[in-house]
Amino acid sequence: MLPLRNVIVGQTDLDRINSILRTIDLKEHSLLLDELDAATILPDHQLPRDVVCMHSLVTFIDLDTTRSSTVRLVYPHEVGSEAENISILAPIGAALIGLRVGEEIEWPLPNNRRRRLQVVFVEGSPGASLKL
């Protein structure tokens, strides 16, 4: 079992993500809804520096393959602008939101697969970057 974690989301990100969720099929994004429902919501200026928020550059390790990936978490309409962009509505994007450096998550993927991820670097959360 993975350690307990506390998903933290800024108020602006929550408001914008919720406005997107109101326009799409919620059944496909129930895990993201669950994450947001359980999240601690903070004013943007109180977000810790090591929290993954929208537009953060995030490096994470797939704990099963030990492969490292770096992505920027973006809104769906921003995906095509840069190769590293990943939508908050993508399974990995939904898994990363609100995690802190050092935290792990096990997240279901299509076809009954799962990925275990650990965040090792965050840049772009309230003006700072932090590394594990």
PDB file of C-alpha atoms in Angstrom:
ATOM      1  CA  MET A   1       0.000   0.000   0.000  1.00  0.00           C
ATOM      2  CA  LEU A   2       1.243   3.462  -0.872  1.00  0.00           C
ATOM      3  CA  PRO A   3       1.753   6.061   1.847  1.00  0.00           C
ATOM      4  CA  LEU A   4      -1.073   8.456   2.623  1.00  0.00           C
ATOM      5  CA  ARG A   5      -0.893  11.716   0.746  1.00  0.00           C
ATOM      6  CA  ASN A   6      -2.721  14.977   0.805  1.00  0.00           C
ATOM      7  CA  VAL A   7      -3.747  16.379  -2.569  1.00  0.00           C
ATOM      8  CA  ILE A   8      -3.424  20.176  -2.531  1.00  0.00           C
ATOM      9  CA  VAL A   9      -5.022  22.369  -5.174  1.00  0.00           C
ATOM     10  CA  GLY A  10      -5.074  26.135  -5.576  1.00  0.00           C
ATOM     11  CA  GLN A  11      -8.438  27.873  -5.748  1.00  0.00           C
ATOM     12  CA  THR A  12      -7.874  29.259  -9.256  1.00  0.00           C
ATOM     13  CA  ASP A  13      -6.883  25.845 -10.634  1.00  0.00           C
ATOM     14  CA  LEU A  14      -9.906  24.241  -8.970  1.00  0.00           C
ATOM     15  CA  ASP A  15     -12.283  26.835 -10.426  1.00  0.00           C
ATOM     16  CA  ARG A  16     -10.857  26.466 -13.949  1.00  0.00           C
ATOM     17  CA  ILE A  17     -10.784  22.666 -13.865  1.00  0.00           C
ATOM     18  CA  ASN A  18     -14.361  22.564 -12.569  1.00  0.00           C
ATOM     19  CA  SER A  19     -15.497  24.829 -15.402  1.00  0.00           C
ATOM     20  CA  ILE A  20     -13.971  22.380 -17.895  1.00  0.00           C
ATOM     21  CA  LEU A  21     -15.523  19.394 -16.134  1.00  0.00           C
ATOM     22  CA  ARG A  22     -18.982  20.982 -16.415  1.00  0.00           C
ATOM     23  CA  THR A  23     -18.715  20.761 -20.222  1.00  0.00           C
ATOM     24  CA  ILE A  24     -17.636  17.111 -20.646  1.00  0.00           C
ATOM     25  CA  ASP A  25     -18.718  13.554 -19.832  1.00  0.00           C
ATOM     26  CA  LEU A  26     -17.972  13.231 -16.139  1.00  0.00           C
ATOM     27  CA  LYS A  27     -18.018   9.411 -16.147  1.00  0.00           C
ATOM     28  CA  GLU A  28     -14.751   9.410 -18.083  1.00  0.00           C
ATOM     29  CA  HIS A  29     -13.133  11.675 -15.514  1.00  0.00           C
ATOM     30  CA  SER A  30     -14.502  10.290 -12.254  1.00  0.00           C
ATOM     31  CA  LEU A  31     -11.003   9.733 -10.820  1.00  0.00           C
ATOM     32  CA  LEU A  32     -10.115  13.386 -11.365  1.00  0.00           C
ATOM     33  CA  LEU A  33     -13.391  14.384  -9.705  1.00  0.00           C
ATOM     34  CA  ASP A  34     -12.548  12.130  -6.756  1.00  0.00           C
ATOM     35  CA  GLU A  35      -9.103  13.741  -6.448  1.00  0.00           C
ATOM     36  CA  LEU A  36     -10.569  17.229  -6.475  1.00  0.00           C
ATOM     37  CA  ASP A  37     -13.325  16.316  -4.009  1.00  0.00           C
ATOM     38  CA  ALA A  38     -10.741  14.999  -1.532  1.00  0.00           C
ATOM     39  CA  ALA A  39      -8.255  17.837  -2.076  1.00  0.00           C
ATOM     40  CA  THR A  40      -7.274  20.517   0.362  1.00  0.00           C
ATOM     41  CA  ILE A  41      -8.056  23.792  -1.403  1.00  0.00           C
ATOM     42  CA  LEU A  42      -5.750  26.716  -0.685  1.00  0.00           C
ATOM     43  CA  PRO A  43      -5.591  30.310  -1.863  1.00  0.00           C
ATOM     44  CA  ASP A  44      -3.072  30.414  -4.706  1.00  0.00           C
ATOM     45  CA  HIS A  45      -0.529  32.438  -2.727  1.00  0.00           C
ATOM     46  CA  GLN A  46      -0.490  29.764   0.017  1.00  0.00           C
ATOM     47  CA  LEU A  47       0.362  26.802  -2.235  1.00  0.00           C
ATOM     48  CA  PRO A  48       3.584  25.105  -1.135  1.00  0.00           C
ATOM     49  CA  ARG A  49       6.421  25.419  -3.647  1.00  0.00           C
ATOM     50  CA  ASP A  50       6.590  21.681  -4.274  1.00  0.00           C
ATOM     51  CA  VAL A  51       2.949  21.098  -5.289  1.00  0.00           C
ATOM     52  CA  VAL A  52       2.035  20.157  -8.851  1.00  0.00           C
ATOM     53  CA  CYS A  53      -0.391  22.774 -10.147  1.00  0.00           C
ATOM     54  CA  MET A  54      -1.557  23.815 -13.575  1.00  0.00           C
ATOM     55  CA  HIS A  55       1.339  24.828 -15.841  1.00  0.00           C
ATOM     56  CA  SER A  56       3.893  23.164 -13.545  1.00  0.00           C
ATOM     57  CA  LEU A  57       6.802  21.406 -15.196  1.00  0.00           C
ATOM     58  CA  VAL A  58       6.853  18.019 -13.472  1.00  0.00           C
ATOM     59  CA  THR A  59       9.418  15.241 -13.547  1.00  0.00           C
ATOM     60  CA  PHE A  60       8.180  11.899 -12.298  1.00  0.00           C
ATOM     61  CA  ILE A  61       9.445   8.341 -12.226  1.00  0.00           C
ATOM     62  CA  ASP A  62       7.385   5.342 -13.223  1.00  0.00           C
ATOM     63  CA  LEU A  63       8.238   3.118 -10.252  1.00  0.00           C
ATOM     64  CA  ASP A  64       7.589  -0.082 -12.217  1.00  0.00           C
ATOM     65  CA  THR A  65       9.885   0.730 -15.136  1.00  0.00           C
ATOM     66  CA  THR A  66      12.166   3.292 -13.390  1.00  0.00           C
ATOM     67  CA  ARG A  67      11.671   5.489 -16.459  1.00  0.00           C
ATOM     68  CA  SER A  68      11.698   9.227 -15.854  1.00  0.00           C
ATOM     69  CA  SER A  69       9.388  11.608 -17.734  1.00  0.00           C
ATOM     70  CA  THR A  70       8.975  15.361 -17.716  1.00  0.00           C
ATOM     71  CA  VAL A  71       5.659  16.969 -18.603  1.00  0.00           C
ATOM     72  CA  ARG A  72       3.926  20.316 -18.255  1.00  0.00           C
ATOM     73  CA  LEU A  73       0.399  20.044 -16.844  1.00  0.00           C
ATOM     74  CA  VAL A  74      -1.965  22.116 -18.991  1.00  0.00           C
ATOM     75  CA  TYR A  75      -5.620  22.657 -19.834  1.00  0.00           C
ATOM     76  CA  PRO A  76      -6.996  20.619 -22.776  1.00  0.00           C
ATOM     77  CA  HIS A  77      -6.905  23.522 -25.269  1.00  0.00           C
ATOM     78  CA  GLU A  78      -3.161  24.033 -24.564  1.00  0.00           C
ATOM     79  CA  VAL A  79      -1.975  20.495 -25.289  1.00  0.00           C
ATOM     80  CA  GLY A  80      -0.754  21.008 -28.847  1.00  0.00           C
ATOM     81  CA  SER A  81       1.406  24.061 -28.198  1.00  0.00           C
ATOM     82  CA  GLU A  82       4.441  22.152 -26.794  1.00  0.00           C
ATOM     83  CA  ALA A  83       5.511  18.505 -27.050  1.00  0.00           C
ATOM     84  CA  GLU A  84       5.873  18.143 -23.267  1.00  0.00           C
ATOM     85  CA  ASN A  85       2.310  19.338 -22.545  1.00  0.00           C
ATOM     86  CA  ILE A  86      -0.132  16.885 -20.987  1.00  0.00           C
ATOM     87  CA  SER A  87      -3.774  17.624 -20.325  1.00  0.00           C
ATOM     88  CA  ILE A  88      -5.263  17.635 -16.847  1.00  0.00           C
ATOM     89  CA  LEU A  89      -7.915  15.343 -18.404  1.00  0.00           C
ATOM     90  CA  ALA A  90      -5.338  12.707 -19.431  1.00  0.00           C
ATOM     91  CA  PRO A  91      -4.907   9.888 -16.897  1.00  0.00           C
ATOM     92  CA  ILE A  92      -1.343  10.902 -15.999  1.00  0.00           C
ATOM     93  CA  GLY A  93      -2.278  14.579 -15.807  1.00  0.00           C
ATOM     94  CA  ALA A  94      -5.165  13.828 -13.452  1.00  0.00           C
ATOM     95  CA  ALA A  95      -2.861  11.667 -11.338  1.00  0.00           C
ATOM     96  CA  LEU A  96      -0.230  14.382 -10.950  1.00  0.00           C
ATOM     97  CA  ILE A  97      -2.384  17.356  -9.923  1.00  0.00           C
ATOM     98  CA  GLY A  98      -1.903  18.247  -6.270  1.00  0.00           C
ATOM     99  CA  LEU A  99       0.984  15.864  -5.579  1.00  0.00           C
ATOM    100  CA  ARG A 100       4.127  17.079  -3.848  1.00  0.00           C
ATOM    101  CA  VAL A 101       7.759  16.239  -4.525  1.00  0.00           C
ATOM    102  CA  GLY A 102       8.437  12.797  -3.057  1.00  0.00           C
ATOM    103  CA  GLU A 103       4.816  11.653  -3.122  1.00  0.00           C
ATOM    104  CA  GLU A 104       3.698   8.546  -4.963  1.00  0.00           C
ATOM    105  CA  ILE A 105       0.415   7.533  -6.511  1.00  0.00           C
ATOM    106  CA  GLU A 106      -0.933   4.394  -8.111  1.00  0.00           C
ATOM    107  CA  TRP A 107      -3.246   5.385 -10.935  1.00  0.00           C
ATOM    108  CA  PRO A 108      -5.446   3.230 -13.174  1.00  0.00           C
ATOM    109  CA  LEU A 109      -5.015   3.477 -16.934  1.00  0.00           C
ATOM    110  CA  PRO A 110      -7.166   2.163 -19.782  1.00  0.00           C
ATOM    111  CA  ASN A 111      -7.217  -1.615 -20.386  1.00  0.00           C
ATOM    112  CA  ASN A 112      -7.040  -2.395 -16.653  1.00  0.00           C
ATOM    113  CA  ARG A 113      -3.414  -1.290 -16.398  1.00  0.00           C
ATOM    114  CA  ARG A 114      -1.971   0.751 -13.539  1.00  0.00           C
ATOM    115  CA  ARG A 115       1.022   3.031 -13.137  1.00  0.00           C
ATOM    116  CA  ARG A 116       2.883   3.845  -9.959  1.00  0.00           C
ATOM    117  CA  LEU A 117       4.370   7.306 -10.172  1.00  0.00           C
ATOM    118  CA  GLN A 118       6.623   9.341  -7.901  1.00  0.00           C
ATOM    119  CA  VAL A 119       7.075  13.088  -8.335  1.00  0.00           C
ATOM    120  CA  VAL A 120      10.759  14.039  -8.172  1.00  0.00           C
ATOM    121  CA  PHE A 121      10.793  17.636  -9.450  1.00  0.00           C
ATOM    122  CA  VAL A 122       8.300  20.496  -9.726  1.00  0.00           C
ATOM    123  CA  GLU A 123       8.927  23.848 -11.358  1.00  0.00           C
ATOM    124  CA  GLY A 124       6.341  26.537 -11.851  1.00  0.00           C
ATOM    125  CA  SER A 125       4.325  26.155  -8.672  1.00  0.00           C
ATOM    126  CA  PRO A 126       4.080  29.544  -6.965  1.00  0.00           C
ATOM    127  CA  GLY A 127       7.310  30.874  -8.430  1.00  0.00           C
ATOM    128  CA  ALA A 128       9.774  28.240  -7.264  1.00  0.00           C
ATOM    129  CA  SER A 129      11.172  24.839  -8.083  1.00  0.00           C
ATOM    130  CA  LEU A 130      11.901  21.917  -5.821  1.00  0.00           C
ATOM    131  CA  LYS A 131      13.685  18.633  -6.398  1.00  0.00           C
ATOM    132  CA  LEU A 132      13.677  15.333  -4.508  1.00  0.00           C
TER     133      LEU A 132
END
